[in-house]
XYZ file of C-alpha atoms in Angstrom:
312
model
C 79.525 -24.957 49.768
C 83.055 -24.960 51.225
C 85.830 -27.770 50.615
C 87.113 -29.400 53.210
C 91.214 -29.577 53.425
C 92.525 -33.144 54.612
C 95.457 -35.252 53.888
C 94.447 -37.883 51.290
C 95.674 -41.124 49.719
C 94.769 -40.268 45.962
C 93.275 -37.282 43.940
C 90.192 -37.426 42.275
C 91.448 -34.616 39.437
C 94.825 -36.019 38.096
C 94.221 -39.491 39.836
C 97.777 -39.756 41.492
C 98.715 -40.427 44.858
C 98.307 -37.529 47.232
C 101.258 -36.911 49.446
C 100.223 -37.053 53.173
C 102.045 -33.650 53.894
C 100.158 -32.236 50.600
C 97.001 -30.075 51.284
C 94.066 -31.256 49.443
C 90.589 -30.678 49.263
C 87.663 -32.740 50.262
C 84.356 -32.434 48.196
C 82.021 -34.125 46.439
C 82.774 -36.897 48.601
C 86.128 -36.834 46.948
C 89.985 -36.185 47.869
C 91.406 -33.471 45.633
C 94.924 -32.020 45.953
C 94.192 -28.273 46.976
C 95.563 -27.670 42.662
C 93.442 -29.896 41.163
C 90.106 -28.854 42.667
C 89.480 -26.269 39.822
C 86.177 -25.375 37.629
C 85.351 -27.912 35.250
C 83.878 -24.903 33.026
C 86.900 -22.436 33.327
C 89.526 -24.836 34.622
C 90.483 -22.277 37.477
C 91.268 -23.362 40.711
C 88.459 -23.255 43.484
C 89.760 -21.771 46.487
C 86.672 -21.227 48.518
C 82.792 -21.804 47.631
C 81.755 -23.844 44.545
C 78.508 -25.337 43.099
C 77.837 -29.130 42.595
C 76.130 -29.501 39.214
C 76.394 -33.388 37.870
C 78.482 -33.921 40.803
C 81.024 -31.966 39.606
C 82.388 -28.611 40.851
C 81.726 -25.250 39.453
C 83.217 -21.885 40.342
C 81.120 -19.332 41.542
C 81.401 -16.732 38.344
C 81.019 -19.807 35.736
C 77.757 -21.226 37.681
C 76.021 -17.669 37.651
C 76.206 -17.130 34.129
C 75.962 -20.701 32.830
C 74.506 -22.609 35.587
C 72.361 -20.677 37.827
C 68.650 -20.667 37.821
C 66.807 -17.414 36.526
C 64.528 -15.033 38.526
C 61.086 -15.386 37.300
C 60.325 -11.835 38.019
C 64.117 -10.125 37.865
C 65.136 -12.688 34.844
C 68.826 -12.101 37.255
C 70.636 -15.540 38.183
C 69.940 -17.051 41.820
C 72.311 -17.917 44.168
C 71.871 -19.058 47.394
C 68.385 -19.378 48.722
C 65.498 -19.218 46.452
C 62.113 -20.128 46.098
C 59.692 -22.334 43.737
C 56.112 -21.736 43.230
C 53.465 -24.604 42.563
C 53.531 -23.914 38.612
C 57.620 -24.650 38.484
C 58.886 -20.756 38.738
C 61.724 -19.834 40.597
C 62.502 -16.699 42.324
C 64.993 -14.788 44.474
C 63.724 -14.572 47.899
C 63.132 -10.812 47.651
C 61.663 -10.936 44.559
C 59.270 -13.593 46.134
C 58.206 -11.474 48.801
C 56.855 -9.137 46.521
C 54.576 -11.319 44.238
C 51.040 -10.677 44.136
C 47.995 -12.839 44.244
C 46.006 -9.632 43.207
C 43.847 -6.865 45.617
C 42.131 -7.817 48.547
C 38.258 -6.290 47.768
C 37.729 -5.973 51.745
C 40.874 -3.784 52.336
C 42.097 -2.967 48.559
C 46.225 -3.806 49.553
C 48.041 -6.567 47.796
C 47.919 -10.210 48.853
C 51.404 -11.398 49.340
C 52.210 -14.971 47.499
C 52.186 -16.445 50.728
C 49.437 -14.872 52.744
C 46.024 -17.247 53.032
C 43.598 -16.127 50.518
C 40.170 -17.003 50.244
C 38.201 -16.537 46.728
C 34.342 -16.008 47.020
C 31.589 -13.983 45.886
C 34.060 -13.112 42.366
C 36.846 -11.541 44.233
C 40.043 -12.708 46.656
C 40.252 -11.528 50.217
C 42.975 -11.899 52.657
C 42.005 -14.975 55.339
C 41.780 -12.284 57.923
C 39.769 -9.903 56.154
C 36.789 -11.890 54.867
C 34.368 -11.007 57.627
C 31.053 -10.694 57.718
C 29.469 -7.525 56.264
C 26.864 -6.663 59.156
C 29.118 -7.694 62.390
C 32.768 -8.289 61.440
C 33.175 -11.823 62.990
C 34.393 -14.441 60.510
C 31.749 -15.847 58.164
C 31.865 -19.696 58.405
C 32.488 -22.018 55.641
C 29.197 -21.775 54.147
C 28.073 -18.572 53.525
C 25.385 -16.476 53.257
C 25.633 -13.349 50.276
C 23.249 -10.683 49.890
C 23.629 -7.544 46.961
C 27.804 -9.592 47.338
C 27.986 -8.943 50.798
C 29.318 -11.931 52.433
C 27.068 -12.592 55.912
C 26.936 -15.181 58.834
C 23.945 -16.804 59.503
C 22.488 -14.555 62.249
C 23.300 -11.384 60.428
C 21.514 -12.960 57.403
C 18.196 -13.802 59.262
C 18.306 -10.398 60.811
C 19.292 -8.565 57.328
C 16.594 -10.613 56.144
C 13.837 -9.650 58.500
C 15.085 -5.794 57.911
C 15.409 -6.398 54.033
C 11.892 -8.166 53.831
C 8.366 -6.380 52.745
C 6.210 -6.438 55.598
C 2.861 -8.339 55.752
C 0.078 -5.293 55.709
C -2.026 -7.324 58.125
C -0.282 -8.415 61.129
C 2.717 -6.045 60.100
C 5.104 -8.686 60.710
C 8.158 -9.552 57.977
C 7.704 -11.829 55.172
C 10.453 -14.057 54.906
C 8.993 -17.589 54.552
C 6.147 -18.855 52.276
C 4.347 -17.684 49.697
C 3.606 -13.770 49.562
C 0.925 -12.619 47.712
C 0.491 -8.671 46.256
C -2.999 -6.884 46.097
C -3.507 -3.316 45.745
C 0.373 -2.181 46.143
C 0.787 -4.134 49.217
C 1.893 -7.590 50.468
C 0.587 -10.013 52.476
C 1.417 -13.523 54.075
C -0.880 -15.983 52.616
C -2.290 -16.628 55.745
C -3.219 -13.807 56.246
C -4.016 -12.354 52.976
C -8.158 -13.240 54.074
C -8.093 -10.683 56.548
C -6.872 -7.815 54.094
C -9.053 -4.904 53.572
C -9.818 -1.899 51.472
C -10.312 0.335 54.618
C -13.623 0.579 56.735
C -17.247 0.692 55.639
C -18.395 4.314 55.771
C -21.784 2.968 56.955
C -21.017 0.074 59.112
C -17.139 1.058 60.163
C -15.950 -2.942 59.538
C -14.034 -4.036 57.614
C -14.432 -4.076 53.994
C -12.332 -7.418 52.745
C -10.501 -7.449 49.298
C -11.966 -11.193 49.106
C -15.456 -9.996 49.396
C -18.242 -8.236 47.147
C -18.188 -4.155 47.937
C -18.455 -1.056 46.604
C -15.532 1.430 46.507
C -15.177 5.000 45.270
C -11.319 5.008 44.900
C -11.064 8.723 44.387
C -12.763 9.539 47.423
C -11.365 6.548 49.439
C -14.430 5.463 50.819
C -16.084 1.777 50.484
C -19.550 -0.042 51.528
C -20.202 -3.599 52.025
C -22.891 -4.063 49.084
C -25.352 -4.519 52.090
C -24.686 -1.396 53.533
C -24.703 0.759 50.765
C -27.947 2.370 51.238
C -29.968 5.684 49.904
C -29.309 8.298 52.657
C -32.796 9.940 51.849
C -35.009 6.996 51.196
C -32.900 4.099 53.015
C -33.149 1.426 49.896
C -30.197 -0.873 49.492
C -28.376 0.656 46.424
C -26.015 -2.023 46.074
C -24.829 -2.338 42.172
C -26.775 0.451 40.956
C -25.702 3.920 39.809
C -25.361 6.323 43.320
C -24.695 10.246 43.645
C -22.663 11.564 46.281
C -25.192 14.110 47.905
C -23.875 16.421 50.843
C -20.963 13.125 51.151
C -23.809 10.858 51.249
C -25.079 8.026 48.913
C -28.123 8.620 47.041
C -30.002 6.729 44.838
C -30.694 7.922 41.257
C -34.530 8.142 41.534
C -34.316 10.471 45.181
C -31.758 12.254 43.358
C -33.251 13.347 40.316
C -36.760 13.090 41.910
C -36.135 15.993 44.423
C -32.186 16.415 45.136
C -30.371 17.543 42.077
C -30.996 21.278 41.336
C -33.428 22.108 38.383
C -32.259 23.484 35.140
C -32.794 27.347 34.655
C -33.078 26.991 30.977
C -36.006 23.657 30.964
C -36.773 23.258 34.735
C -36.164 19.767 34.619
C -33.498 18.229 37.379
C -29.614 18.295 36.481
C -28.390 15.161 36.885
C -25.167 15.204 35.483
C -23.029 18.115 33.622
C -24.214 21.343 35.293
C -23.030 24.917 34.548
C -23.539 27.273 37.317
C -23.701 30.873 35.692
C -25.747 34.161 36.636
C -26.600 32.833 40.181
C -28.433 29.573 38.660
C -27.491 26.003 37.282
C -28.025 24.992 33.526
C -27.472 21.873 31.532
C -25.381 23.015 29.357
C -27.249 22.641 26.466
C -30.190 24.909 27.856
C -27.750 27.654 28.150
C -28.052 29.411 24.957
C -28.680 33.175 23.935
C -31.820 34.539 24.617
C -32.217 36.272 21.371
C -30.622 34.040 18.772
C -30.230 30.630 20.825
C -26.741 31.069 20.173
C -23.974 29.509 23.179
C -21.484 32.392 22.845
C -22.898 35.351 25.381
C -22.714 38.174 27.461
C -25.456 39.368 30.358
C -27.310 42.289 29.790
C -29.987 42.333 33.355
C -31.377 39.151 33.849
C -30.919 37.653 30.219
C -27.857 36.437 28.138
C -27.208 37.611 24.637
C -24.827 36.404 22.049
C -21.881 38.783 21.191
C -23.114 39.841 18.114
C -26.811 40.522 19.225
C -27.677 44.424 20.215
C -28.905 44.462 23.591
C -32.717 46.176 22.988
């Protein structure tokens, strides 16, 4: 602030009458002669700008040490223009500038003190860089968030739709309702009565999960209990035990009755464990050494001998 030099009736320093040809000093709302407007710190003269502080004037040097208000971030005295933050601080202009409200997550750079900032999802963004994830346009006020990706509301349907397991019967996502899981897949609710196993290998319908059948998971193959029938006699096998003969179902009793290959040992059908040696199938308890009914063997013709036996 500058003084202003007028002629004046009577000084506001030593309080006597101010000649009219004297030069003097207007300030403060005050006449001054020009030798009485001095520092009231250092008692100096002012001749030029000064500082008001209690309505009094200061000189420039004695209000920057004594007077001035600190840099919050340079801890130097401010003069001139400075600036105030919301918790009381004061800064130097440049020193302002240079504050930080912390890193932008969208485009990792400072935000400036005085840039818009918008806090969501954990983080800060600058205004102009929260955008949504999928298409870039602003996201409005209320949000979607998926994995902390910020989305508008047709990006978050369609993420949704992409995102989403897909019903195994009309292969359509699942994004509303209940969803139920059966046999590693998922289903809408509605339509969770049409699911199947897979076809009937007799009949080539369906084969429901919701109804009674018979499945051979290994094999991936499945009947409707009524169509699980004997391929050599025709009976409805339904619950009973089955053989897979030639890839075909058959009953225990045609089985063992005429199928299954007779023991070379007893003669009598193999129904279950077989062992196949010398051209023929055994149980395995029938094959046994020929000479000492031993199971360890070697062939000598047509017979098998234990190791330790002298072929005769």
């Amino acid at each position: 602030m500058g003084p202003k030099t007028k002629g004046a009736v009577k000084c506001a320093g030593c309080n006597f009458k101010i000649d009219s040809k004297e030069p003097t000093v207007e300030a403060l709302s005050k006449k001054w002669h020009k030798a009485c407007f001095a520092c009231v710190n250092c008692a100096k003269p002012i001749d030029g700008d000064f500082h008001p502080v209690d309505n009094k004037p200061w000189c420039n040097d004695c209000f920057m040490e004594k007077k001035a208000p600190r840099c919050a971030d340079c801890g130097l005295p401010i003069s001139g223009t400075s600036m105030k933050t919301e918790d009381g601080k004061t800064f130097h202009k440049s020193c302002f500038d240079k504050l930080s409200l912390g890193v932008c997550e969208a485009c990792k750079t400072d935000i400036a003190y005085t840039d818009p900032v918008i806090e969501a999802l954990g983080n800060k963004y600058h205004d102009r860089c929260f955008r949504c994830t999928h298409c870039g346009n602003a996201v409005p006020e209320n949000f979607h968030a998926e994995n902390g990706q910020p989305f508008c509301d047709d990006c978050h349907q369609k993420n949704r739709v992409k995102t989403s397991p897909v019903c195994d019967v009309c292969e359509s996502a699942i994004t509303k309702g209940t969803r139920i899981e059966a046999i590693g897949k998922s289903y809408h609710e509605a339509c969770f009565a049409d699911a199947a196993w897979g076809p009937c290998d007799n009949c080539h319908a369906k084969v429901l999960l919701t109804e009674p059948s018979v499945k051979v998971s290994a094999l991936n193959r499945f009947w409707h209990l009524g169509c699980l029938n004997c391929a050599d006699c025709n009976e409805n096998i339904r619950i009973k035990p089955f053989y897979l003969q030639q890839d075909r179902p058959c009953c225990e009793a045609c089985y063992v009755g005429h199928i299954a290959p007779k023991c070379a040992g007893c003669a009598k059908p193999i129904a279950d464990d077989r062992l196949n040696a010398m051209k023929q199938s055994w149980h395995p308890e029938c094959f046994v050494c020929s000479v000492r009914r031993k199971h360890s063997y070697w062939t000598n013709g047509d017979r098998h001998i234990s190791a330790d036996t002298d072929a005769k």
